Short mmCIF file of C-alpha atoms and ligand atoms in Angstrom, two decimals:
data_model
loop_
_atom_site.label_atom_id
_atom_site.label_comp_id
_atom_site.label_asym_id
_atom_site.label_seq_id
_atom_site.Cartn_x
_atom_site.Cartn_y
_atom_site.Cartn_z
CA MET A 168 0.00 0.00 0.00
CA ASN A 169 1.19 3.54 -0.76
CA GLU A 170 2.19 5.59 2.26
CA LEU A 171 -0.87 7.40 3.60
CA ARG A 172 0.19 11.03 3.65
CA PHE A 173 -1.31 14.32 4.80
CA ASP A 174 0.29 16.71 2.29
CA GLU A 175 -1.79 19.90 1.96
CA ARG A 176 -3.97 18.81 4.88
CA VAL A 177 -4.45 21.02 7.92
CA VAL A 178 -4.96 19.19 11.19
CA VAL A 179 -5.94 20.70 14.54
CA ILE A 180 -4.97 18.65 17.59
CA THR A 181 -6.07 19.76 21.05
CA GLY A 182 -3.90 18.90 24.05
CA ALA A 183 -1.01 18.21 21.68
CA GLY A 184 1.69 19.63 23.97
CA ARG A 185 2.23 16.36 25.79
CA GLY A 186 1.55 12.63 25.85
CA LEU A 187 -0.73 11.17 23.20
CA GLY A 188 -1.50 14.45 21.45
CA ARG A 189 2.18 15.15 20.95
CA ALA A 190 2.67 11.74 19.35
CA TYR A 191 -0.27 12.39 17.00
CA ALA A 192 1.11 15.81 16.05
CA GLU A 193 4.59 14.51 15.35
CA LEU A 194 3.38 11.55 13.27
CA LEU A 195 0.98 13.58 11.15
CA ALA A 196 3.50 16.38 10.63
CA ALA A 197 6.08 13.79 9.55
CA ARG A 198 3.49 12.64 6.98
CA GLY A 199 3.15 16.14 5.56
CA ALA A 200 0.31 17.66 7.60
CA ARG A 201 0.31 21.29 8.67
CA VAL A 202 -0.56 21.01 12.34
CA VAL A 203 -2.14 23.41 14.81
CA VAL A 204 -0.65 22.24 18.10
CA ASN A 205 -3.12 23.37 20.75
CA ASP A 206 -2.28 23.06 24.42
CA LEU A 207 -3.17 25.20 27.41
CA GLY A 208 -0.24 23.67 29.23
CA GLY A 209 -1.74 23.41 32.72
CA SER A 210 -1.50 20.76 35.42
CA LEU A 211 -3.06 17.30 35.19
CA GLN A 212 -6.04 18.68 37.12
CA GLY A 213 -6.37 21.40 34.49
CA GLU A 214 -5.10 24.27 36.61
CA GLY A 215 -2.76 27.00 35.41
CA ALA A 216 -1.38 27.61 31.95
CA ASP A 217 2.01 27.33 30.25
CA ALA A 218 2.81 28.12 26.63
CA GLY A 219 5.93 25.90 26.84
CA PRO A 220 4.50 22.47 25.92
CA ALA A 221 2.75 23.57 22.70
CA GLN A 222 5.77 25.59 21.59
CA ALA A 223 8.16 22.71 22.37
CA VAL A 224 6.16 20.40 20.08
CA VAL A 225 6.09 23.01 17.32
CA ASN A 226 9.86 23.44 17.67
CA ALA A 227 10.37 19.67 17.45
CA ILE A 228 8.16 19.41 14.35
CA ARG A 229 9.89 22.33 12.64
CA GLY A 230 13.28 20.95 13.64
CA ALA A 231 12.37 17.73 11.84
CA GLY A 232 11.41 19.70 8.72
CA GLY A 233 7.64 19.78 9.35
CA GLU A 234 5.10 22.58 9.53
CA ALA A 235 3.20 23.50 12.70
CA VAL A 236 1.91 26.43 14.66
CA ALA A 237 1.25 26.68 18.40
CA ASN A 238 -2.04 27.71 19.99
CA THR A 239 -2.62 28.01 23.73
CA ASP A 240 -6.36 28.69 23.95
CA SER A 241 -8.41 26.56 26.30
CA VAL A 242 -10.91 24.09 24.87
CA ALA A 243 -12.96 24.59 28.04
CA SER A 244 -14.70 27.73 26.77
CA GLU A 245 -16.74 28.41 23.68
CA ALA A 246 -14.49 31.37 22.81
CA GLY A 247 -11.39 29.19 23.27
CA GLY A 248 -12.78 26.49 20.98
CA ARG A 249 -13.58 29.04 18.29
CA ALA A 250 -10.12 30.61 18.60
CA ILE A 251 -8.45 27.21 18.16
CA ILE A 252 -10.30 26.52 14.90
CA GLN A 253 -9.75 30.13 13.80
CA ALA A 254 -6.00 29.63 14.29
CA ALA A 255 -6.09 26.96 11.57
CA LEU A 256 -8.02 29.27 9.24
CA ASP A 257 -5.78 32.27 9.97
CA HIS A 258 -2.52 30.39 9.47
CA TYR A 259 -3.41 27.88 6.80
CA GLY A 260 -6.78 28.96 5.37
CA ARG A 261 -8.51 25.62 5.94
CA ILE A 262 -9.19 22.75 8.31
CA ASP A 263 -9.26 19.14 7.14
CA ALA A 264 -9.05 17.18 10.36
CA LEU A 265 -9.74 17.79 14.03
CA ILE A 266 -8.44 15.57 16.80
CA HIS A 267 -9.88 16.51 20.17
CA ASN A 268 -7.53 14.97 22.66
CA ALA A 269 -7.12 17.54 25.46
CA GLY A 270 -7.90 16.17 28.88
CA ASN A 271 -7.67 16.71 32.62
CA VAL A 272 -8.36 14.44 35.58
CA ARG A 273 -9.88 15.13 39.01
CA ARG A 274 -10.33 11.95 41.00
CA ALA A 275 -12.72 11.47 43.94
CA PRO A 276 -15.39 8.95 44.91
CA ILE A 277 -18.91 10.13 44.01
CA LYS A 278 -19.74 10.73 47.68
CA GLU A 279 -16.89 13.23 47.90
CA MET A 280 -16.82 14.71 44.40
CA SER A 281 -17.59 18.42 44.32
CA LEU A 282 -19.76 19.80 41.58
CA ALA A 283 -16.83 22.05 40.65
CA ASP A 284 -14.62 19.02 40.01
CA PHE A 285 -17.39 17.26 38.10
CA LYS A 286 -17.88 20.29 35.87
CA ALA A 287 -14.18 21.05 35.41
CA VAL A 288 -13.66 17.64 33.79
CA LEU A 289 -16.77 17.81 31.61
CA ASP A 290 -15.73 21.30 30.51
CA VAL A 291 -12.45 20.08 29.01
CA HIS A 292 -13.46 16.68 27.65
CA LEU A 293 -17.11 16.81 26.58
CA HIS A 294 -17.94 20.52 26.38
CA GLY A 295 -14.43 21.01 24.99
CA ALA A 296 -15.28 18.54 22.23
CA PHE A 297 -18.34 20.54 21.29
CA HIS A 298 -16.46 23.86 21.53
CA VAL A 299 -14.02 22.80 18.82
CA LEU A 300 -16.21 20.38 16.87
CA GLN A 301 -19.04 22.83 16.27
CA PRO A 302 -17.08 25.52 14.38
CA ALA A 303 -14.91 22.91 12.61
CA PHE A 304 -17.93 20.84 11.60
CA ALA A 305 -19.64 23.77 9.93
CA ARG A 306 -16.53 24.52 7.85
CA MET A 307 -16.00 20.88 6.96
CA CYS A 308 -19.58 20.36 5.80
CA GLU A 309 -19.29 23.48 3.67
CA ALA A 310 -16.04 22.20 2.17
CA GLY A 311 -17.47 18.71 1.57
CA TYR A 312 -14.64 17.02 3.47
CA GLY A 313 -13.57 16.47 7.05
CA ARG A 314 -12.21 13.95 9.53
CA ILE A 315 -12.91 14.24 13.25
CA VAL A 316 -11.46 12.08 16.00
CA LEU A 317 -12.77 12.45 19.54
CA THR A 318 -11.23 10.79 22.55
CA SER A 319 -13.02 8.31 24.76
CA SER A 320 -11.51 5.89 27.27
CA VAL A 321 -12.05 2.37 28.51
CA SER A 322 -12.24 3.76 32.06
CA GLY A 323 -15.10 5.87 30.79
CA LEU A 324 -16.83 3.19 28.77
CA TYR A 325 -16.54 0.39 31.32
CA GLY A 326 -16.33 2.60 34.42
CA ASN A 327 -13.64 2.89 37.05
CA GLN A 328 -13.47 3.90 40.70
CA GLY A 329 -13.27 7.59 41.49
CA VAL A 330 -13.76 9.00 37.99
CA ALA A 331 -17.50 9.67 37.67
CA ASN A 332 -16.81 13.00 35.98
CA TYR A 333 -14.33 11.48 33.52
CA ALA A 334 -16.52 8.45 32.79
CA ALA A 335 -19.58 10.61 32.17
CA ALA A 336 -17.61 12.82 29.78
CA LYS A 337 -15.96 9.95 27.93
CA THR A 338 -19.23 8.07 27.49
CA GLY A 339 -21.05 11.26 26.48
CA MET A 340 -18.52 11.51 23.68
CA ILE A 341 -20.19 8.50 22.02
CA GLY A 342 -23.45 10.36 21.51
CA LEU A 343 -21.70 13.44 20.17
CA CYS A 344 -19.61 11.32 17.81
CA ASN A 345 -22.61 9.33 16.56
CA VAL A 346 -24.60 12.43 15.70
CA ALA A 347 -21.62 14.09 14.02
CA ALA A 348 -21.15 10.91 11.98
CA LEU A 349 -24.83 10.91 10.95
CA GLU A 350 -25.03 14.62 10.17
CA GLY A 351 -21.65 14.62 8.41
CA ALA A 352 -22.28 11.57 6.21
CA ALA A 353 -23.73 13.52 3.27
CA HIS A 354 -20.68 15.84 3.25
CA ASP A 355 -17.87 13.27 3.52
CA VAL A 356 -17.31 14.40 7.10
CA LYS A 357 -16.45 11.37 9.22
CA CYS A 358 -16.32 11.25 13.00
CA ASN A 359 -14.87 8.44 15.09
CA LEU A 360 -13.66 7.80 18.62
CA ILE A 361 -10.31 6.60 19.89
CA ALA A 362 -10.16 4.88 23.27
CA PRO A 363 -6.39 5.02 23.84
CA GLY A 364 -4.14 3.53 26.45
CA ALA A 365 -0.56 4.75 26.94
CA VAL A 366 1.81 5.61 29.72
CA THR A 367 1.70 9.41 30.00
CA ARG A 368 1.47 11.75 32.95
CA MET A 369 -2.13 10.50 33.35
CA ALA A 370 -0.57 7.34 34.78
CA GLU A 371 0.87 9.42 37.65
CA GLY A 372 0.67 7.46 40.90
CA LEU A 373 0.31 4.06 39.16
CA ASP A 374 3.08 1.49 39.28
CA THR A 375 3.69 0.89 35.55
CA SER A 376 6.94 -1.09 36.00
CA ALA A 377 5.30 -4.39 34.99
CA TYR A 378 3.41 -2.96 31.99
CA PRO A 379 4.32 -4.11 28.47
CA PRO A 380 5.61 -1.36 26.15
CA MET A 381 2.74 1.13 25.79
CA GLY A 382 4.05 4.45 24.62
CA PRO A 383 1.81 6.98 22.83
CA GLU A 384 3.55 6.16 19.53
CA LEU A 385 1.68 2.82 19.50
CA VAL A 386 -1.66 4.67 19.47
CA ALA A 387 -0.72 7.40 16.98
CA PRO A 388 -1.04 5.31 13.77
CA VAL A 389 -4.60 4.36 14.71
CA VAL A 390 -5.54 8.00 15.18
CA GLY A 391 -3.62 8.82 11.99
CA TYR A 392 -5.79 6.38 10.07
CA LEU A 393 -9.01 7.83 11.52
CA ALA A 394 -7.82 11.34 10.57
CA HIS A 395 -6.85 10.33 7.02
CA GLU A 396 -8.80 10.69 3.81
CA ALA A 397 -8.62 6.90 3.40
CA CYS A 398 -10.57 6.33 6.62
CA ALA A 399 -13.45 3.99 5.83
CA LEU A 400 -15.12 4.30 9.23
CA SER A 401 -17.58 6.75 10.73
CA GLY A 402 -19.47 6.51 14.00
CA GLU A 403 -17.08 3.83 15.27
CA ILE A 404 -14.88 3.37 18.33
CA LEU A 405 -11.38 1.97 18.02
CA SER A 406 -9.37 1.05 21.07
CA SER A 407 -5.56 1.00 21.02
CA MET A 408 -3.50 -0.06 24.00
CA ALA A 409 -0.08 -1.70 24.32
CA GLY A 410 -0.10 -2.70 20.64
CA ARG A 411 -3.59 -4.23 20.61
CA VAL A 412 -6.10 -2.50 18.33
CA SER A 413 -9.76 -3.44 18.58
CA LYS A 414 -13.23 -2.13 17.88
CA LEU A 415 -15.75 -1.40 20.61
CA TYR A 416 -19.44 -1.35 19.82
CA LEU A 417 -22.85 -1.34 21.38
CA ALA A 418 -24.67 -4.66 21.23
CA GLU A 419 -28.16 -5.70 22.29
CA THR A 420 -29.62 -9.01 23.22
CA GLN A 421 -32.46 -10.07 20.93
CA GLY A 422 -34.78 -9.47 23.86
CA LEU A 423 -38.09 -10.99 24.77
CA TYR A 424 -41.44 -9.89 23.38
CA GLN A 425 -44.70 -9.97 25.37
CA PRO A 426 -47.81 -7.94 24.53
CA ALA A 427 -48.06 -6.77 28.16
CA TRP A 428 -45.64 -6.62 31.09
CA ARG A 429 -45.84 -6.56 34.87
CA ILE A 430 -42.92 -5.71 37.16
CA GLU A 431 -42.88 -9.40 38.17
CA ASP A 432 -42.52 -10.46 34.51
CA VAL A 433 -39.29 -8.50 34.27
CA ALA A 434 -37.99 -10.15 37.44
CA ALA A 435 -38.98 -13.62 36.24
CA ASN A 436 -37.51 -13.21 32.73
CA LEU A 437 -34.16 -11.57 33.39
CA GLN A 438 -32.30 -14.51 31.92
CA ARG A 439 -34.21 -14.47 28.62
CA ILE A 440 -34.08 -10.67 28.40
CA GLY A 441 -30.34 -10.79 28.97
CA ASP A 442 -29.51 -13.83 26.81
CA GLN A 443 -26.30 -12.70 25.13
CA ARG A 444 -26.14 -15.47 22.54
CA GLU A 445 -26.55 -14.09 19.02
CA PRO A 446 -26.53 -10.40 19.97
CA TRP A 447 -27.78 -7.71 17.62
CA VAL A 448 -25.41 -4.94 16.61
CA PHE A 449 -26.81 -1.81 15.02
CA PRO A 450 -24.06 0.26 13.40
CA VAL A 451 -24.57 4.02 13.68
CA LEU A 452 -24.56 4.35 9.87
CA PRO A 453 -26.77 4.24 7.95
CA SER A 454 -29.26 4.12 10.83
CA GLY A 455 -28.70 2.07 13.97
CA GLN A 456 -31.62 3.80 15.59
CA GLY A 457 -33.90 3.04 12.64
CA ASP A 458 -32.84 -0.62 12.60
CA HIS A 459 -33.48 -0.89 16.33
CA ILE A 460 -37.00 0.50 16.00
CA ARG A 461 -37.76 -1.61 12.89
CA ARG A 462 -36.72 -4.86 14.60
CA SER A 463 -38.63 -4.00 17.78
CA PHE A 464 -41.78 -3.32 15.74
CA GLU A 465 -41.29 -6.55 13.75
CA MET A 466 -41.22 -8.56 16.98
CA ALA A 467 -44.35 -6.81 18.21
CA ARG A 468 -46.20 -7.44 14.94
CA ARG A 469 -45.19 -11.12 14.90
CA GLY A 470 -46.46 -11.38 18.50
P1 NAD B 67 -1.63 14.36 29.08
O1 NAD B 67 -1.99 14.99 30.37
O2 NAD B 67 -0.24 13.94 28.84
O3 NAD B 67 -2.06 15.31 27.87
C1 NAD B 67 -3.26 16.04 27.88
C2 NAD B 67 -2.95 17.44 27.40
O4 NAD B 67 -4.17 18.20 27.38
C3 NAD B 67 -1.98 18.19 28.35
O5 NAD B 67 -0.82 18.59 27.67
C4 NAD B 67 -2.81 19.37 28.86
O6 NAD B 67 -2.04 20.55 29.04
C5 NAD B 67 -3.85 19.51 27.76
N1 NAD B 67 -5.03 20.23 28.24
C6 NAD B 67 -5.69 20.04 29.41
N2 NAD B 67 -6.71 20.92 29.53
C7 NAD B 67 -6.71 21.66 28.39
C8 NAD B 67 -7.52 22.72 27.92
N3 NAD B 67 -8.54 23.19 28.65
N4 NAD B 67 -7.28 23.24 26.69
C9 NAD B 67 -6.24 22.78 25.93
N5 NAD B 67 -5.41 21.79 26.36
C10 NAD B 67 -5.65 21.23 27.57
O7 NAD B 67 -2.63 13.11 28.92
P2 NAD B 67 -2.73 11.96 27.81
O8 NAD B 67 -2.62 10.67 28.53
O9 NAD B 67 -1.86 12.23 26.65
O10 NAD B 67 -4.27 12.10 27.41
C11 NAD B 67 -4.72 12.53 26.13
C12 NAD B 67 -6.18 12.11 25.97
O11 NAD B 67 -6.29 10.69 25.98
C13 NAD B 67 -7.10 12.62 27.09
O12 NAD B 67 -8.34 12.98 26.52
C14 NAD B 67 -7.26 11.40 27.96
O13 NAD B 67 -8.45 11.43 28.70
C15 NAD B 67 -7.26 10.30 26.94
N6 NAD B 67 -6.93 8.99 27.49
C16 NAD B 67 -5.66 8.70 27.86
C17 NAD B 67 -5.39 7.43 28.36
C18 NAD B 67 -4.00 7.02 28.72
O14 NAD B 67 -3.80 5.81 28.99
N7 NAD B 67 -3.04 7.92 28.74
C19 NAD B 67 -6.40 6.48 28.50
C20 NAD B 67 -7.67 6.82 28.12
C21 NAD B 67 -7.93 8.07 27.58
#
């Protein structure tokens, strides 16, 4: 296969000053992309700001012969999101791909989590996704081309202790991605999710000494594919961790039909309702929702 390149393409990557985002920026720039390296540069909790990380990545890309520009606006505000997309338009006159990767973490059990900490995490991950996606999406639809990659997480999708804010944001990303995939389909605008796993500063406090190799560079090619013109997916979730790449999806049991239900019927039929043999999978495109409704109605009509 020919090398998949990004020549002439303009890619915006949020949170690209460190960790995974940096690896994405360096890979795509090495493949010819002009990259807007966004990073607020704050702490893991999302406090403070530092222009250093974004500029360091831009310097590294330019030093390697690539093209990039730094941006230090925060994804956590609507104005920040608009300014990040505007930076691509001001510097390069277009936007072809958006990778929303910026993230913060504030851990606490639900009983102790303050509303401020809950909101601070949603602001960067989920609201941040909308803040950059919305202005980029409009441009992409107009241009008839676009690739969007949003960032989820297995700790969000499957849950984990002490991260209710993070899990809510990372699971909320599925709905946003699905609708962007549906609304973008007619304009060749594709939207997918990456659920990455890599040792970065997010692993702070964990003993990673027994982990297999899992640097961000193992995830970057997967995100590179999703951001490329050749990407054949939309409305999908790819996971990449320690060299294993897989697809996550929603599945349903076939379910049990009855013309009427009592609370006791649910209790008595849990096994049949939850029978996971031969699950149904409804891909987002062309219409997972439509297929779900059609099959439910078919069962009801058959009785
Ligand atoms: P990281 O902390 O190394 O990088 C995140 C970057 O986002 C930082 O450089 C930070 O300054 C930036 N950022 C934070 N708030 C911002 C804001 N408001 N505006 C702009 N930039 C901001 O973490 P990472 O591990 O590289 O994480 C990248 C993404 O991958 C995150 O969305 C994270 O939730 C997700 N993720 C990571 C892992 C993992 O194993 N590392 C697992 C699952 C999901």
